[in-house]
Amino acid sequence: MSTTSTETIRYARFASPIGELLLAAKGDRLWKLHMLHGPSDPRASEGLDQARSAFLDDVRGQLDAYFSGRSRGFDLPLAGEGTAFQSRVWAELSKIPYGETISYAELARRVGDPNAARAVGGANGRNPIAIVVPCHRVIAADGRLGGFGGGGDRKLWLLQHEAEVSGREVPAAWTSR
């Protein structure tokens, strides 16, 4: 998931059911997807004067299909940047099926270090391409939602949305925060 730093960065906005998203691409690869926290978010002004990008239009189209329930995944080249450990965690996140969840401990086991649940949580929290790399599908071992950089309400919405589209029941632990 690494990329060179000389590529042109393009930005786009996407109004989603969970709030405004800021998309950033390096070339024709998705580099970042930020969930903005209102107009005071320091990232809210990034890329305001950018020209349109066919690639980012495709990203917005795929996000629209995801949020409307017409699609359960993404087919996008990614350019996320992180350490080797973070990249392994993010690769495993991408393997979690739509509408399903796993624990931080299970994710640690899947990346080859069963004692690294906290480190996995840290890598999960630094995921630069939220939703597309589904960090929201990782929950606490007791079934509660745990943390989420976009906020607990957004994580709950994403998980409930995927459960509903998949025809799965929403666990009581998710709503008893």
mmCIF file of C-alpha atoms in Angstrom:
data_model
loop_
_atom_site.group_PDB
_atom_site.id
_atom_site.type_symbol
_atom_site.label_atom_id
_atom_site.label_comp_id
_atom_site.label_asym_id
_atom_site.label_seq_id
_atom_site.Cartn_x
_atom_site.Cartn_y
_atom_site.Cartn_z
ATOM 1 C CA MET A 1 0.000 0.000 0.000
ATOM 2 C CA SER A 2 2.858 2.429 -0.419
ATOM 3 C CA THR A 3 3.322 5.091 -3.065
ATOM 4 C CA THR A 4 5.850 7.687 -4.130
ATOM 5 C CA SER A 5 5.501 11.231 -2.843
ATOM 6 C CA THR A 6 5.812 12.943 -6.248
ATOM 7 C CA GLU A 7 2.345 12.057 -7.507
ATOM 8 C CA THR A 8 -0.364 14.680 -7.848
ATOM 9 C CA ILE A 9 -2.875 14.619 -5.017
ATOM 10 C CA ARG A 10 -6.494 15.275 -5.947
ATOM 11 C CA TYR A 11 -9.352 15.810 -3.529
ATOM 12 C CA ALA A 12 -13.103 15.371 -3.668
ATOM 13 C CA ARG A 13 -15.960 15.617 -1.216
ATOM 14 C CA PHE A 14 -18.751 13.127 -0.741
ATOM 15 C CA ALA A 15 -21.932 13.816 1.207
ATOM 16 C CA SER A 16 -22.768 10.522 2.877
ATOM 17 C CA PRO A 17 -25.435 9.393 5.354
ATOM 18 C CA ILE A 18 -22.756 9.552 8.074
ATOM 19 C CA GLY A 19 -21.572 13.054 7.194
ATOM 20 C CA GLU A 20 -19.215 14.642 4.734
ATOM 21 C CA LEU A 21 -16.234 12.593 3.587
ATOM 22 C CA LEU A 22 -13.006 13.975 2.184
ATOM 23 C CA LEU A 23 -11.421 11.758 -0.462
ATOM 24 C CA ALA A 24 -7.809 12.087 -1.586
ATOM 25 C CA ALA A 25 -6.169 10.274 -4.483
ATOM 26 C CA LYS A 26 -2.574 9.950 -5.574
ATOM 27 C CA GLY A 27 -2.806 9.416 -9.299
ATOM 28 C CA ASP A 28 -5.513 6.837 -9.840
ATOM 29 C CA ARG A 29 -5.268 5.278 -6.384
ATOM 30 C CA LEU A 30 -7.264 6.145 -3.297
ATOM 31 C CA TRP A 31 -4.852 7.576 -0.747
ATOM 32 C CA LYS A 32 -7.139 8.784 2.054
ATOM 33 C CA LEU A 33 -10.771 8.808 3.079
ATOM 34 C CA HIS A 34 -11.481 11.068 6.050
ATOM 35 C CA MET A 35 -14.776 11.421 7.889
ATOM 36 C CA LEU A 36 -14.990 15.153 8.523
ATOM 37 C CA HIS A 37 -16.199 16.373 11.911
ATOM 38 C CA GLY A 38 -18.061 19.461 10.716
ATOM 39 C CA PRO A 39 -16.863 22.746 9.193
ATOM 40 C CA SER A 40 -14.351 23.324 11.991
ATOM 41 C CA ASP A 41 -12.460 20.132 11.081
ATOM 42 C CA PRO A 42 -8.986 21.326 10.001
ATOM 43 C CA ARG A 43 -9.150 19.027 6.952
ATOM 44 C CA ALA A 44 -12.422 20.595 5.744
ATOM 45 C CA SER A 45 -10.623 23.132 3.561
ATOM 46 C CA GLU A 46 -8.238 20.667 1.866
ATOM 47 C CA GLY A 47 -8.542 20.499 -1.880
ATOM 48 C CA LEU A 48 -11.361 23.007 -2.257
ATOM 49 C CA ASP A 49 -10.037 24.304 -5.581
ATOM 50 C CA GLN A 50 -9.301 20.942 -7.185
ATOM 51 C CA ALA A 51 -10.328 20.115 -10.728
ATOM 52 C CA ARG A 52 -12.597 17.112 -11.243
ATOM 53 C CA SER A 53 -11.044 13.688 -11.383
ATOM 54 C CA ALA A 54 -12.583 10.732 -13.235
ATOM 55 C CA PHE A 55 -11.002 8.403 -10.670
ATOM 56 C CA LEU A 56 -12.518 10.270 -7.714
ATOM 57 C CA ASP A 57 -15.858 10.345 -9.538
ATOM 58 C CA ASP A 58 -15.599 6.530 -9.637
ATOM 59 C CA VAL A 59 -14.786 6.455 -5.907
ATOM 60 C CA ARG A 60 -17.873 8.594 -5.204
ATOM 61 C CA GLY A 61 -19.975 6.282 -7.380
ATOM 62 C CA GLN A 62 -18.785 3.228 -5.464
ATOM 63 C CA LEU A 63 -19.423 4.958 -2.130
ATOM 64 C CA ASP A 64 -22.920 5.876 -3.294
ATOM 65 C CA ALA A 65 -23.572 2.223 -4.211
ATOM 66 C CA TYR A 66 -22.257 1.100 -0.804
ATOM 67 C CA PHE A 67 -24.347 3.587 1.175
ATOM 68 C CA SER A 68 -27.492 2.839 -0.821
ATOM 69 C CA GLY A 69 -27.090 -0.916 -0.263
ATOM 70 C CA ARG A 70 -26.530 -1.701 -3.959
ATOM 71 C CA SER A 71 -22.927 -2.824 -3.378
ATOM 72 C CA ARG A 72 -21.178 -4.744 -0.642
ATOM 73 C CA GLY A 73 -17.606 -3.901 -1.550
ATOM 74 C CA PHE A 74 -15.175 -1.719 -3.398
ATOM 75 C CA ASP A 75 -12.989 -2.317 -6.413
ATOM 76 C CA LEU A 76 -10.445 0.456 -6.068
ATOM 77 C CA PRO A 77 -6.662 0.608 -6.267
ATOM 78 C CA LEU A 78 -5.310 1.881 -2.948
ATOM 79 C CA ALA A 79 -2.271 3.953 -2.020
ATOM 80 C CA GLY A 80 -2.451 3.934 1.787
ATOM 81 C CA GLU A 81 0.878 4.591 3.469
ATOM 82 C CA GLY A 82 1.980 2.999 6.711
ATOM 83 C CA THR A 83 4.477 0.763 8.415
ATOM 84 C CA ALA A 84 4.867 -2.878 7.410
ATOM 85 C CA PHE A 85 2.799 -3.897 10.462
ATOM 86 C CA GLN A 86 0.044 -1.381 9.683
ATOM 87 C CA SER A 87 -0.066 -2.558 6.082
ATOM 88 C CA ARG A 88 -0.489 -6.183 7.233
ATOM 89 C CA VAL A 89 -3.331 -5.136 9.541
ATOM 90 C CA TRP A 90 -5.020 -3.132 6.774
ATOM 91 C CA ALA A 91 -4.680 -6.050 4.346
ATOM 92 C CA GLU A 92 -6.415 -8.307 6.886
ATOM 93 C CA LEU A 93 -9.147 -5.705 7.446
ATOM 94 C CA SER A 94 -9.925 -5.879 3.750
ATOM 95 C CA LYS A 95 -10.592 -9.619 4.099
ATOM 96 C CA ILE A 96 -13.362 -9.217 6.702
ATOM 97 C CA PRO A 97 -16.591 -10.025 4.834
ATOM 98 C CA TYR A 98 -19.284 -7.389 4.451
ATOM 99 C CA GLY A 99 -21.746 -7.483 7.331
ATOM 100 C CA GLU A 100 -19.435 -9.467 9.608
ATOM 101 C CA THR A 101 -17.236 -8.416 12.515
ATOM 102 C CA ILE A 102 -14.161 -9.777 14.282
ATOM 103 C CA SER A 103 -12.431 -8.872 17.534
ATOM 104 C CA TYR A 104 -9.142 -7.046 17.900
ATOM 105 C CA ALA A 105 -7.688 -10.272 19.346
ATOM 106 C CA GLU A 106 -8.808 -12.238 16.278
ATOM 107 C CA LEU A 107 -7.310 -9.627 13.990
ATOM 108 C CA ALA A 108 -4.033 -9.871 15.928
ATOM 109 C CA ARG A 109 -4.089 -13.645 15.473
ATOM 110 C CA ARG A 110 -4.710 -13.219 11.732
ATOM 111 C CA VAL A 111 -1.667 -10.939 11.341
ATOM 112 C CA GLY A 112 0.501 -13.520 13.103
ATOM 113 C CA ASP A 113 0.843 -12.036 16.587
ATOM 114 C CA PRO A 114 -1.900 -13.187 18.971
ATOM 115 C CA ASN A 115 -0.518 -10.941 21.746
ATOM 116 C CA ALA A 116 -0.714 -7.753 19.667
ATOM 117 C CA ALA A 117 -4.376 -6.801 20.128
ATOM 118 C CA ARG A 118 -3.421 -3.315 21.366
ATOM 119 C CA ALA A 119 -0.990 -2.770 18.479
ATOM 120 C CA VAL A 120 -3.656 -3.973 16.070
ATOM 121 C CA GLY A 121 -6.053 -1.448 17.620
ATOM 122 C CA GLY A 122 -3.477 1.283 17.044
ATOM 123 C CA ALA A 123 -2.968 0.274 13.408
ATOM 124 C CA ASN A 124 -6.732 0.056 12.965
ATOM 125 C CA GLY A 125 -7.061 3.609 14.304
ATOM 126 C CA ARG A 126 -4.464 4.869 11.816
ATOM 127 C CA ASN A 127 -6.206 3.340 8.811
ATOM 128 C CA PRO A 128 -6.105 6.157 6.224
ATOM 129 C CA ILE A 129 -8.865 4.723 4.025
ATOM 130 C CA ALA A 130 -11.823 4.156 6.342
ATOM 131 C CA ILE A 131 -14.935 2.374 5.050
ATOM 132 C CA VAL A 132 -13.126 1.061 1.943
ATOM 133 C CA VAL A 133 -10.621 -0.655 4.251
ATOM 134 C CA PRO A 134 -13.312 -1.658 6.753
ATOM 135 C CA CYS A 135 -11.820 -0.865 10.154
ATOM 136 C CA HIS A 136 -15.380 -0.409 11.432
ATOM 137 C CA ARG A 137 -15.813 -4.213 11.314
ATOM 138 C CA VAL A 138 -13.451 -4.720 14.267
ATOM 139 C CA ILE A 139 -15.137 -4.781 17.670
ATOM 140 C CA ALA A 140 -14.225 -5.589 21.272
ATOM 141 C CA ALA A 141 -14.023 -9.237 22.355
ATOM 142 C CA ASP A 142 -17.169 -8.807 24.490
ATOM 143 C CA GLY A 143 -19.173 -7.708 21.426
ATOM 144 C CA ARG A 144 -19.231 -3.991 22.215
ATOM 145 C CA LEU A 145 -18.220 -1.620 19.451
ATOM 146 C CA GLY A 146 -14.979 -0.252 20.868
ATOM 147 C CA GLY A 147 -13.344 2.867 19.465
ATOM 148 C CA PHE A 148 -13.582 4.405 16.032
ATOM 149 C CA GLY A 149 -11.815 7.483 14.654
ATOM 150 C CA GLY A 150 -14.972 8.603 12.895
ATOM 151 C CA GLY A 151 -16.963 8.410 16.137
ATOM 152 C CA GLY A 152 -19.064 5.717 17.751
ATOM 153 C CA ASP A 153 -22.312 6.828 16.103
ATOM 154 C CA ARG A 154 -20.755 6.471 12.657
ATOM 155 C CA LYS A 155 -19.353 3.025 13.463
ATOM 156 C CA LEU A 156 -22.750 1.927 14.726
ATOM 157 C CA TRP A 157 -24.450 3.282 11.589
ATOM 158 C CA LEU A 158 -22.012 1.448 9.283
ATOM 159 C CA LEU A 159 -22.399 -1.849 11.126
ATOM 160 C CA GLN A 160 -26.190 -1.576 11.327
ATOM 161 C CA HIS A 161 -26.334 -0.669 7.630
ATOM 162 C CA GLU A 162 -24.263 -3.709 6.650
ATOM 163 C CA ALA A 163 -26.265 -5.989 8.952
ATOM 164 C CA GLU A 164 -29.545 -4.743 7.466
ATOM 165 C CA VAL A 165 -28.373 -5.124 3.860
ATOM 166 C CA SER A 166 -27.050 -8.624 4.720
ATOM 167 C CA GLY A 167 -30.285 -9.607 6.450
ATOM 168 C CA ARG A 168 -28.481 -10.118 9.769
ATOM 169 C CA GLU A 169 -29.752 -9.235 13.207
ATOM 170 C CA VAL A 170 -28.074 -6.330 15.001
ATOM 171 C CA PRO A 171 -26.530 -7.604 18.262
ATOM 172 C CA ALA A 172 -27.886 -5.958 21.420
ATOM 173 C CA ALA A 173 -24.311 -5.239 22.583
ATOM 174 C CA TRP A 174 -23.926 -2.708 19.766
ATOM 175 C CA THR A 175 -26.698 -0.472 21.012
ATOM 176 C CA SER A 176 -26.102 -0.856 24.764
ATOM 177 C CA ARG A 177 -23.151 1.512 24.941
#
